[in-house]
Coordinates of C-alpha atoms in Angstrom, one line a residue:
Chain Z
X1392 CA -5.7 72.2 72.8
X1393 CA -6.7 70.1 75.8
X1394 CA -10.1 68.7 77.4
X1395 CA -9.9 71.8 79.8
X1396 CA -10.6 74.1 76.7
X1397 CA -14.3 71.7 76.1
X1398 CA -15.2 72.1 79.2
X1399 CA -14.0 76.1 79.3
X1400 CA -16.4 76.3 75.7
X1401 CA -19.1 75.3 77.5
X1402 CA -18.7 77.3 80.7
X1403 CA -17.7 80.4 79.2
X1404 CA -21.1 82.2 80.8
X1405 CA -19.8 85.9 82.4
X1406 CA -22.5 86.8 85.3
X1407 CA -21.4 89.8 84.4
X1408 CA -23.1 89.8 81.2
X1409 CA -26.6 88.9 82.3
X1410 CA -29.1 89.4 85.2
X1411 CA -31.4 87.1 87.1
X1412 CA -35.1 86.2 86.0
X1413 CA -37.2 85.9 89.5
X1414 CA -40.6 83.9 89.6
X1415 CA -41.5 84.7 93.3
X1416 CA -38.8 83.5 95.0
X1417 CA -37.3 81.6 93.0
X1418 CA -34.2 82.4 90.5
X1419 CA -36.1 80.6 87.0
X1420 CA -33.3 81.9 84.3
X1421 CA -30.4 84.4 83.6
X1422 CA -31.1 87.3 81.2
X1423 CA -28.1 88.7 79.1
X1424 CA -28.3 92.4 79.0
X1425 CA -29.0 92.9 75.9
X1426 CA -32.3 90.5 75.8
X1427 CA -33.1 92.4 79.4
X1428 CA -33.4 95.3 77.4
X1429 CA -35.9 93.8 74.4
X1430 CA -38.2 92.4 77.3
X1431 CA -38.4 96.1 78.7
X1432 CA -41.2 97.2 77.2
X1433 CA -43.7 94.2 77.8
X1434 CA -44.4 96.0 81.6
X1435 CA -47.7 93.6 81.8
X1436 CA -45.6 90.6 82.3
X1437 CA -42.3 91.1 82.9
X1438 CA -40.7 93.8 85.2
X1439 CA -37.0 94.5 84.1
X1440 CA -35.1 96.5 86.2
X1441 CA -31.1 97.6 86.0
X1442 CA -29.9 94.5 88.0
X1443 CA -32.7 91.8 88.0
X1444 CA -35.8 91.0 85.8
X1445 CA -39.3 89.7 87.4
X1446 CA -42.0 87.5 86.1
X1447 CA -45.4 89.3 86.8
X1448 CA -47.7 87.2 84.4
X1449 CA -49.9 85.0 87.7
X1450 CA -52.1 82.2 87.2
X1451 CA -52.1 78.9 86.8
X1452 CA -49.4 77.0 84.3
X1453 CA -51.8 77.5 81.4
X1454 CA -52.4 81.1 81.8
X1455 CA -48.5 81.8 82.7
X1456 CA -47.7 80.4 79.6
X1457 CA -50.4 82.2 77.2
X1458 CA -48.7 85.5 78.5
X1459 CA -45.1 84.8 78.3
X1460 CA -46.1 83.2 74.5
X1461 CA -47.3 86.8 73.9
X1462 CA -44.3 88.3 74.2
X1463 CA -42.3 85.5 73.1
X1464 CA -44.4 86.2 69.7
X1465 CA -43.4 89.9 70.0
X1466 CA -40.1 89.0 70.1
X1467 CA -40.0 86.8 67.1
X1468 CA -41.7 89.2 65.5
X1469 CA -38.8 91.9 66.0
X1470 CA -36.1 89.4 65.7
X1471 CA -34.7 88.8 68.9
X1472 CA -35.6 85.4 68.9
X1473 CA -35.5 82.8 66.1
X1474 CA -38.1 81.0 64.6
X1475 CA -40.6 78.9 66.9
X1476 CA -39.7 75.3 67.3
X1477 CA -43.2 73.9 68.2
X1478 CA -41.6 72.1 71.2
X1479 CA -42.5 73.4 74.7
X1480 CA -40.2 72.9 78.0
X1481 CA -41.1 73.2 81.2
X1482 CA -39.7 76.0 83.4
X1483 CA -40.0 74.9 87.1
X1484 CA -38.4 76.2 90.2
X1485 CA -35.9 72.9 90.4
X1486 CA -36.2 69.4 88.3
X1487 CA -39.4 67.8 89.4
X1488 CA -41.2 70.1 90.5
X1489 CA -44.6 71.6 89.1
X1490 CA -43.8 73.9 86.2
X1491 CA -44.8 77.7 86.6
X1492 CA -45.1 77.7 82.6
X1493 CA -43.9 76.1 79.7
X1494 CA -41.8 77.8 77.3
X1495 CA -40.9 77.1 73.3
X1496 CA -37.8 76.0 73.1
X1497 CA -37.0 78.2 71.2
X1498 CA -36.9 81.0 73.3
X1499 CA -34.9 79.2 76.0
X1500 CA -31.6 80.5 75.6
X1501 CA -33.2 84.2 75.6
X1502 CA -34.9 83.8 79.4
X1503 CA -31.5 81.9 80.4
X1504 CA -34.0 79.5 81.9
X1505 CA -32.2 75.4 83.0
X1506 CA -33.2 73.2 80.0
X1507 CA -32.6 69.2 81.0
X1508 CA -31.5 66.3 78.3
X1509 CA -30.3 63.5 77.9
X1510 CA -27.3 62.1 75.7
X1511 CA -26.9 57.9 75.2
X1512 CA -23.0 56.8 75.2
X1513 CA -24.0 53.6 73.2
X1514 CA -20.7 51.6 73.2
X1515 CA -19.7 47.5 72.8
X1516 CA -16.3 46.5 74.4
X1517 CA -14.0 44.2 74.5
X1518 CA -11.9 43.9 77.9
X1519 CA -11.1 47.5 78.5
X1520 CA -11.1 48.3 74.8
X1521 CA -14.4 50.6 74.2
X1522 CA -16.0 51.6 71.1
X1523 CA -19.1 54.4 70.9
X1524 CA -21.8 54.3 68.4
X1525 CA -21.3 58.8 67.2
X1526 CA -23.7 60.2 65.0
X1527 CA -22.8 62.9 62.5
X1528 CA -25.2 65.6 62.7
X1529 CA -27.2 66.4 59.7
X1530 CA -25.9 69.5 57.8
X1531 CA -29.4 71.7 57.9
X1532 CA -29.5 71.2 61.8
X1533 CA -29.8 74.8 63.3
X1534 CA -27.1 73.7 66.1
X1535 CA -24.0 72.4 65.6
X1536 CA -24.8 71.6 62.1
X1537 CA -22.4 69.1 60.8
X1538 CA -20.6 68.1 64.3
X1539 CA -20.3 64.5 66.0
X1540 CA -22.9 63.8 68.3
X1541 CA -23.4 60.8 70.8
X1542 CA -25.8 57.8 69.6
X1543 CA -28.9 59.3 71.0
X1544 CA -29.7 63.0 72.6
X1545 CA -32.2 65.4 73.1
X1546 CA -34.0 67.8 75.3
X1547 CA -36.8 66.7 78.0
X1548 CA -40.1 68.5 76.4
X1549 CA -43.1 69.1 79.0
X1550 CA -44.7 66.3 80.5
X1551 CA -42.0 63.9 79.7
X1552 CA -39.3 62.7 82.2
X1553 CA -36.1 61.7 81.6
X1554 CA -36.1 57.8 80.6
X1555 CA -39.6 58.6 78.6
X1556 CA -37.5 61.5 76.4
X1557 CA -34.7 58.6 75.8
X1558 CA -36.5 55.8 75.1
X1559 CA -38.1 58.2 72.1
X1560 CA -35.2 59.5 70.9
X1561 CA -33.5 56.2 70.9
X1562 CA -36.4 55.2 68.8
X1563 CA -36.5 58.4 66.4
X1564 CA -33.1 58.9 66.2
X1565 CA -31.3 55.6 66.6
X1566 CA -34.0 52.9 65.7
X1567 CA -33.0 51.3 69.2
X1568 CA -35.9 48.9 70.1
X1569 CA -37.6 49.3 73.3
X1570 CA -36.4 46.4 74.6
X1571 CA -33.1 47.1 74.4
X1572 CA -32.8 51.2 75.5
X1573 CA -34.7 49.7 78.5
X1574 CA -31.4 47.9 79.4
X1575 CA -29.6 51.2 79.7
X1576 CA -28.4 52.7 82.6
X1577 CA -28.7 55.7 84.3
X1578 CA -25.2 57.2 85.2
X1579 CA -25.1 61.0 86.3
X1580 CA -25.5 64.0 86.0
X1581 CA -23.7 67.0 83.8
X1582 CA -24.0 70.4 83.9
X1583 CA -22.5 73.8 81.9
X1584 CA -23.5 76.9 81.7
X1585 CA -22.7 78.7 78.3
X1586 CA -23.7 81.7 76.5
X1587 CA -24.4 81.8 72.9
X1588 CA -25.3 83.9 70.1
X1589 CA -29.2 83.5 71.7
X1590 CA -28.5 84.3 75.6
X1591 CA -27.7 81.5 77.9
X1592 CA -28.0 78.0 78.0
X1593 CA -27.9 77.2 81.3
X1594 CA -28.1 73.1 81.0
X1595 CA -28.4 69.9 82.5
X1596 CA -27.3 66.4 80.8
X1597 CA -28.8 63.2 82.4
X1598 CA -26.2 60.5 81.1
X1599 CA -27.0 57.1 80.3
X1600 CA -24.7 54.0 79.3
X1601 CA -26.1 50.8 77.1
X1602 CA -23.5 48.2 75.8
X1603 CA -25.6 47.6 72.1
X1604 CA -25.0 44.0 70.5
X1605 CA -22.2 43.3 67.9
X1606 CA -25.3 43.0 65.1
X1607 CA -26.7 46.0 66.1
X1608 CA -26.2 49.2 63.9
X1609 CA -28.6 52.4 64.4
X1610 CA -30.3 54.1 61.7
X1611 CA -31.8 57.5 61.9
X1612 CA -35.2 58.0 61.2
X1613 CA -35.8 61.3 61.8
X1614 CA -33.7 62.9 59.1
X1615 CA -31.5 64.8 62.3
X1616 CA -28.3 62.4 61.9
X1617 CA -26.8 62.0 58.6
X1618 CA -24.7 58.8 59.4
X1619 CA -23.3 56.8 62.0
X1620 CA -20.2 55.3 62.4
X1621 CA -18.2 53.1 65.6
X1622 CA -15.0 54.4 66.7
X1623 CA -13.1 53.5 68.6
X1624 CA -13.0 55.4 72.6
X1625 CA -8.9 56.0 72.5
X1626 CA -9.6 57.7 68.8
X1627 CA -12.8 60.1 70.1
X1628 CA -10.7 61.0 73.1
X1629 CA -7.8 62.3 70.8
X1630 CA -10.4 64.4 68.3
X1631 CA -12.1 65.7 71.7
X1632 CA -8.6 66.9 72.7
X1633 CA -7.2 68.2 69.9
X1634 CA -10.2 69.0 67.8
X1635 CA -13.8 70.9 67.5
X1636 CA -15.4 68.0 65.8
X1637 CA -18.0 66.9 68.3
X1638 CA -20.5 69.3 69.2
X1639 CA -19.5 71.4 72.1
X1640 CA -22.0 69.3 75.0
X1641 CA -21.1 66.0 73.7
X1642 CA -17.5 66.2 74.5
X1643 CA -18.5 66.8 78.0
X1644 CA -20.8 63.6 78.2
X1645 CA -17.7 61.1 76.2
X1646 CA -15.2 62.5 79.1
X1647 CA -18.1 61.7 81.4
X1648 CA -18.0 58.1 80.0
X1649 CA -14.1 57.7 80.2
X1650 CA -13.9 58.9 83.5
X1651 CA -16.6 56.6 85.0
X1652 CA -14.8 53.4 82.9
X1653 CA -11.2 53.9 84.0
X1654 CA -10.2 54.8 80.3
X1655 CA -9.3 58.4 81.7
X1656 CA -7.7 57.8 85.3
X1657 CA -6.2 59.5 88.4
X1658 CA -2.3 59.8 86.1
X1659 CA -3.9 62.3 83.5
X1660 CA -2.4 65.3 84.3
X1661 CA -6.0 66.6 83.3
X1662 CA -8.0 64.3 85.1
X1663 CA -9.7 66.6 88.0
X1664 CA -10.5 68.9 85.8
X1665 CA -12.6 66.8 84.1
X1666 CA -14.0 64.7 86.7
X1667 CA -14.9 67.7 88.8
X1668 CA -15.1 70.3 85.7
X1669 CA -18.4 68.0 84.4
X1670 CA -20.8 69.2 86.9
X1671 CA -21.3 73.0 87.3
X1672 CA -22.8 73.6 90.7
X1673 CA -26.4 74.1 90.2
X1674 CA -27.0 77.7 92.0
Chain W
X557 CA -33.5 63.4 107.2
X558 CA -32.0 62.9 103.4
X559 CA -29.2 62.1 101.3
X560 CA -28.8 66.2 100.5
X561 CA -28.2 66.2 104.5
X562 CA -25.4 64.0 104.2
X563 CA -23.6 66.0 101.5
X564 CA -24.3 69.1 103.4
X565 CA -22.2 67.7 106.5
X566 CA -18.9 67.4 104.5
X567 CA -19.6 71.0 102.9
X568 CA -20.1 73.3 106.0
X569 CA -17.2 75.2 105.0
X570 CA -17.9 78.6 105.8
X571 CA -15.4 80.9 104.3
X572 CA -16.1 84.1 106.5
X573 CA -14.0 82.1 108.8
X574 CA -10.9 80.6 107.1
X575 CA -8.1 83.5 105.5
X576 CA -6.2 81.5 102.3
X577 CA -2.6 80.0 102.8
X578 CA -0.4 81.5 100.2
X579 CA 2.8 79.9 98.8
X580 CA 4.1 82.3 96.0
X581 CA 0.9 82.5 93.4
X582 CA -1.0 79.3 94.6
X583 CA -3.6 79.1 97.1
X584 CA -2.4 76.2 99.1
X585 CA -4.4 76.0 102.3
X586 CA -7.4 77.7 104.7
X587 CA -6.6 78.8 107.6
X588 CA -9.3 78.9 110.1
X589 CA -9.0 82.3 111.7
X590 CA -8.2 80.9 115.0
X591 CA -5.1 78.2 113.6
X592 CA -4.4 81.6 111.9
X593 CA -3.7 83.4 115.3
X594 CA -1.9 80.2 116.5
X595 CA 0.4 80.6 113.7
X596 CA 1.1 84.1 113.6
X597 CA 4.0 84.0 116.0
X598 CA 6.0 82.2 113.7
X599 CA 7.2 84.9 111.6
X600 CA 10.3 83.4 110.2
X601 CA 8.3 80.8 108.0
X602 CA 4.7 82.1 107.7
X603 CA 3.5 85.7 107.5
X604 CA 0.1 85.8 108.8
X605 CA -2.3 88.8 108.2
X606 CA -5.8 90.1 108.9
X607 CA -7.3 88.4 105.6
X608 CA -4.7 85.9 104.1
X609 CA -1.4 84.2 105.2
X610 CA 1.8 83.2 103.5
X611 CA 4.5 80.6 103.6
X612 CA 8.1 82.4 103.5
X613 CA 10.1 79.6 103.7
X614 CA 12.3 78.8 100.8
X615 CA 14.2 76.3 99.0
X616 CA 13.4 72.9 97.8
X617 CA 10.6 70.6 99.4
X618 CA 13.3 68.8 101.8
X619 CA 14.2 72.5 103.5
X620 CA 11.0 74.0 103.3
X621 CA 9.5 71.1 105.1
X622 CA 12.0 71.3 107.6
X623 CA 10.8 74.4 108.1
X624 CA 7.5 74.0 108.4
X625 CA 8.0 71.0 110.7
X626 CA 9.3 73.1 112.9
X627 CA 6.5 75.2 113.6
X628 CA 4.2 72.3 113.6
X629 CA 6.5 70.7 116.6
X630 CA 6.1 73.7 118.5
X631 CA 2.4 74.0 117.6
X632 CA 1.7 70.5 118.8
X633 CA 3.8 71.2 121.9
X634 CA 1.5 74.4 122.5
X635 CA -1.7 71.7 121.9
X636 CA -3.3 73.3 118.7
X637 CA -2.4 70.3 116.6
X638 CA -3.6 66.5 118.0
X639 CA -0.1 63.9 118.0
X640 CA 2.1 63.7 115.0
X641 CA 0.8 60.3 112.7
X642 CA 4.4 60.2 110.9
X643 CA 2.8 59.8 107.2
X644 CA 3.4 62.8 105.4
X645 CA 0.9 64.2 102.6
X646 CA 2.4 66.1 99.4
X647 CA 1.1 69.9 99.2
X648 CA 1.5 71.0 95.7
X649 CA -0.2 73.7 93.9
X650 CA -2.1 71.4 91.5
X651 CA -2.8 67.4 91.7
X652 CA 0.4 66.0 89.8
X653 CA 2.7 69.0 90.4
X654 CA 5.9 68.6 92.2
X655 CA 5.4 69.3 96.0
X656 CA 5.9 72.4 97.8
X657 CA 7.1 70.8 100.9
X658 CA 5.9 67.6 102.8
X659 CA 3.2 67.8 105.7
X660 CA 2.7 65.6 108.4
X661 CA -1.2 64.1 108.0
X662 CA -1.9 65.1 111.4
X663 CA -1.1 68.9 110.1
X664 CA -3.0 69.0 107.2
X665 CA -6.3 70.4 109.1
X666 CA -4.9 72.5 110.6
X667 CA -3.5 74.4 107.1
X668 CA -6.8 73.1 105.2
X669 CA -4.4 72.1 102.8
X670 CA -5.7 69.8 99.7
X671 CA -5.9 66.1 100.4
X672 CA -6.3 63.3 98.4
X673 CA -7.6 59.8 99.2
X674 CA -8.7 56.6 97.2
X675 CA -12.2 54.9 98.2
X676 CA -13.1 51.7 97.1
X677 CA -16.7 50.6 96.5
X678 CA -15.9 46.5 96.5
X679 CA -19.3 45.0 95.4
X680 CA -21.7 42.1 94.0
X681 CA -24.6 42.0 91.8
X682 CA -26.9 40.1 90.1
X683 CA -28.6 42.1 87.5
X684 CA -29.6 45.6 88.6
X685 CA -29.2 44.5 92.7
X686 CA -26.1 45.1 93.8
X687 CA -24.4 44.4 97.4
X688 CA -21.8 46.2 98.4
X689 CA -18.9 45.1 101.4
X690 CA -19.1 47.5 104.3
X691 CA -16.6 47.3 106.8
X692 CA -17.0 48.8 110.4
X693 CA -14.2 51.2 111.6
X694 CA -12.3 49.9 115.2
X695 CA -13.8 52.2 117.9
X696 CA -9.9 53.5 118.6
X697 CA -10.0 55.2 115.2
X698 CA -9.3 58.8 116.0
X699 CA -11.6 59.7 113.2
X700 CA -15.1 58.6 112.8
X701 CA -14.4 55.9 115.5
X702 CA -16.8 52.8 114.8
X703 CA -18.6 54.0 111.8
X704 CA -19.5 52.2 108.5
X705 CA -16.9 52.5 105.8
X706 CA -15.8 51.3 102.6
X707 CA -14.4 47.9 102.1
X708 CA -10.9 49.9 101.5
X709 CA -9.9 53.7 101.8
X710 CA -6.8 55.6 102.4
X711 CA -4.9 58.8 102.3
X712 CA -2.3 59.5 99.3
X713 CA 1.0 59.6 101.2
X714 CA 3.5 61.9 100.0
X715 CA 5.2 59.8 96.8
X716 CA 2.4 57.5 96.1
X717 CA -0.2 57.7 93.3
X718 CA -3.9 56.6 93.5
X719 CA -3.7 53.4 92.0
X720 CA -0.3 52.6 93.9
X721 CA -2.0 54.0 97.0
X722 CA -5.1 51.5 96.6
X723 CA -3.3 48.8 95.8
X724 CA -1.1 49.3 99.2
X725 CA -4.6 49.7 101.2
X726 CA -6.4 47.1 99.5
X727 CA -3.7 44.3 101.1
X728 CA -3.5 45.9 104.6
X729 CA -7.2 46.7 105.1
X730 CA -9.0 43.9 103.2
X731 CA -6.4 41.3 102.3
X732 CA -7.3 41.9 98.3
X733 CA -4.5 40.3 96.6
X734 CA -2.4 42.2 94.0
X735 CA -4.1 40.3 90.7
X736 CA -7.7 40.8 92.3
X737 CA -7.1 44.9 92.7
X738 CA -5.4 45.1 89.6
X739 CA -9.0 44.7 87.9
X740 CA -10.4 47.7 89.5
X741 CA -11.7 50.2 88.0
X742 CA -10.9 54.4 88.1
X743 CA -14.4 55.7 88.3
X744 CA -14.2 59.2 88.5
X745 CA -13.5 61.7 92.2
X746 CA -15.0 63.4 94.6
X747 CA -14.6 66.6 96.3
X748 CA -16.0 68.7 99.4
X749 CA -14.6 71.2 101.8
X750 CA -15.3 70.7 105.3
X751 CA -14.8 72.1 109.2
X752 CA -13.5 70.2 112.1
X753 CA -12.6 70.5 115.3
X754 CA -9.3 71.1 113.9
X755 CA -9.4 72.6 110.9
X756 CA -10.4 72.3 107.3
X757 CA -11.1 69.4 105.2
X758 CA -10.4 70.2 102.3
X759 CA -10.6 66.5 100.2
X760 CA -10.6 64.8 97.1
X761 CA -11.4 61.5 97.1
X762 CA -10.4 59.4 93.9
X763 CA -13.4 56.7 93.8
X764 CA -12.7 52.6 92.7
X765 CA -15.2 50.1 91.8
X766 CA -14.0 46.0 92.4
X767 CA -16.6 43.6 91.5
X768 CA -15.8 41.0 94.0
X769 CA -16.1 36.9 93.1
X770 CA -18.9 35.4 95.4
X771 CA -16.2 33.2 97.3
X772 CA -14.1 36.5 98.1
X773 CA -14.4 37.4 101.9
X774 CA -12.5 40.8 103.1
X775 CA -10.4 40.1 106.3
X776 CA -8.1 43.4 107.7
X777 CA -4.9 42.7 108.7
X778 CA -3.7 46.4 109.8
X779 CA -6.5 46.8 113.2
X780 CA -8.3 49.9 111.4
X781 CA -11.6 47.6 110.5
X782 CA -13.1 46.0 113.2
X783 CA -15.3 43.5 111.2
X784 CA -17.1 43.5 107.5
X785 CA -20.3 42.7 106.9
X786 CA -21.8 42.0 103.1
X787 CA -25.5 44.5 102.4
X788 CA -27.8 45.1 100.0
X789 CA -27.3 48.7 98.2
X790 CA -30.7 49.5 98.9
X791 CA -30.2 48.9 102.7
X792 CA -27.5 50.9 102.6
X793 CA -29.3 53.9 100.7
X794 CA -32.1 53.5 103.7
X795 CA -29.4 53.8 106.2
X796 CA -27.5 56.7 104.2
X797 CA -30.8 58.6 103.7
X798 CA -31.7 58.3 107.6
X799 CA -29.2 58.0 110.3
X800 CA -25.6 58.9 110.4
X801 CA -23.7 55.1 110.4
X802 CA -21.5 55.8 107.5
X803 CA -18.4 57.4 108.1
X804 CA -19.4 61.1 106.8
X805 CA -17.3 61.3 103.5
X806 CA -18.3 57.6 102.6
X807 CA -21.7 58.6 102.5
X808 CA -20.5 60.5 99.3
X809 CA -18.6 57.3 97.8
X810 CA -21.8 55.1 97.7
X811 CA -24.3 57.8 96.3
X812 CA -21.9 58.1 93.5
X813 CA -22.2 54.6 93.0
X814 CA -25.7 54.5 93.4
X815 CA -26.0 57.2 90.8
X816 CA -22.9 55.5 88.1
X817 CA -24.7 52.1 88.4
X818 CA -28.5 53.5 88.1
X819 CA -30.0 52.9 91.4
X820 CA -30.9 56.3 92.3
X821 CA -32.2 57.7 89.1
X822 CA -33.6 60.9 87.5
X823 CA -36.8 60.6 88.9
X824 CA -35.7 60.6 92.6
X825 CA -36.9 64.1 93.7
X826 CA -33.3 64.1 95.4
X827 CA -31.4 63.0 92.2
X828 CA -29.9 66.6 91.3
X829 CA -28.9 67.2 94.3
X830 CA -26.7 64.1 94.8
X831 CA -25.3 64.2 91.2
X832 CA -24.4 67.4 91.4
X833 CA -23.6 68.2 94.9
X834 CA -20.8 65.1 95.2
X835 CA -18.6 67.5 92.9
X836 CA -17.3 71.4 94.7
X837 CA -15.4 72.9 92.5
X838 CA -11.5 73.0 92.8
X839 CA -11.0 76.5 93.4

């Protein structure tokens, strides 16, 4: 067991496996084989062929969308996707740029399409001692059920940007005021690119840091976390290495965090394979 | 003219015209085609082929780098490789494996063997503004003569570790005293792969952040800085994002900074790019 295999977990994508979803010109998601084949027959808005699959719907965002949510429905319907989630993200050519539709999130993982986050390392230290704030993940959550999780996380829903999403979720999840998530800082990027019992998740991670007051414990509001506790970084690290407790993203965001703060340095034997394993190139 | 530009520059490694070095089962260098030809005649310690090379030389890392000395004093002789710099670099299969055999620095081009470096991003702040010390390299540098670099950076010297490495550079380039270095911190590393005129570049640089007291003025001892000069990140960002001033691989250093500490954030249309593109895989 080593960090290597976290990092392998969640880059264990096989292009092999899946083919590319084109909008225009632009590569918007990955399609494993399998789901290529279930979109085959909706020839009005998607054209699937042996080695690549094209968005046809046209229109603005709005209409895009109202056609790709009629096959998505279809799709429920027969059971190759899960239950709606109610929650739409946008699907854009790169971050920050206008969406060609939005998508439920649950039917991400099917189209393969980049799905952006963000994940709060809320720590306190003392010297070069660290402790992180880790949530255990309530047992009726449909992923991960059960596993550690970082202080604050979620995915970025249409509309919203990146500090807007976490200063929500720190509310929601953590009850972290506004005044103090708006102390936190951005610190990077992480990226992985993992297939799963749905398709692919092919995902980005925007990492923020925020030192939290010795008074200060987070409570959960939103019935997804089913406790909290502070441990200490030396202990996470050993769990993340030698265990599957935290939930398979998370361990890529603490290694992240003990990287950037010199708790994991240059004399690790594993050390460049997780600095530079964190951040899958974004092709 | 943007940031993406700058990490372009140290990535214009184009592999249709480098063949891999071979020692045994580890890739251990990239031979541009034409150092490949140059080396060819040397059949006694490297067999060279259409599409890859190989070292043949045996025995421990004292005779195989007698061996491979040899062919670089003829090579330098014959005016593919610039003067020797007497400072030899490790080349190992792996970061933290024992070496193959020892190279002289002024080789390593040539080969497009690994290399690895410390940085050191020696700064001030109050609150989110942060100033960083730049020094300005001596115009007799043989690379990057007179450019903008970090307060302290060096090559790892065959022997030395990072932290042994910055401590050594620190004194010499910027007259940081031992207890002051000793509070850096190990911040995470770098890595691109880029041509020369002599070679391949093939570097990873371990990065270092010092927070220096406001009374603390670098002075180099060793000729390499030419003078230092305290600026504003954001200045430096301006100057990063639109000219070419910084030393090309320092450019990298402080937009990882920029990103750790939250000055250049999610919402930068740039932002993924820079996060991301600081890190090429190992392969």
């Amino acid at each position: 067991m080593s960090f290597a295999d976290r990092i392998r977990h969640c880059n264990n994508y096989d292009p092999a496996r899946a083919i590319p979803l084109w909008a225009g010109d632009h590569r918007i998601g990955w399609l494993r084989r399998d789901n290529a084949e279930a979109l085959g027959c909706h020839r009005e808005v998607f054209a699937v062929e042996r080695d690549e699959a094209r968005l046809l719907a046209t229109g603005d965002a709005d209409a895009v969308s109202r056609s790709v949510d009629e096959v998505v429905e279809t799709l429920v319907a027969e059971r190759h996707l899960p239950k709606w989630r109610n929650e739409t993200f946008d699907v854009a050519p790169r971050w920050g740029a206008p969406p060609i539709f939005r998508l439920d999130r649950g039917a991400v993982p099917f189209f393969g399409v980049r799905a952006y986050g963000v994940h709060l390392n809320g720590y306190r230290r003392d010297g070069d001692r660290y402790w992180l704030w880790i949530g255990k993940r309530a047992s009726n959550k449909q992923v991960a059920p059960g596993k550690l999780d970082n202080i604050v996380a979620g995915g970025i829903g249409n509309g919203y940007g990146a500090a807007a999403t976490l200063a929500k979720e720190a509310e929601e999840e953590a009850a972290i005021p506004a005044a103090m998530i708006a102390r936190a800082v951005s610190a990077g990027a992480l990226s992985y690119r993992m297939e799963t019992k749905l398709g692919i998740r092919d995902d980005v991670m925007f990492v923020y840091d925020l030192e939290v007051p010795d008074d200060f414990t987070p409570a959960n509001s939103d019935g997804e976390i089913a406790s909290f506790e502070l441990m200490p970084l030396t202990t996470i690290l050993d769990r993340i290495r030698t265990s599957t407790n935290f939930k398979f993203n998370v361990n890529l965001v603490i290694l992240d965090f003990a990287v950037r703060h010199g708790v994991l340095r240059p004399d690790d034997p594993e050390y460049l394979d997780v600095a530079n394993g964190l951040h899958r190139p974004l092709d």
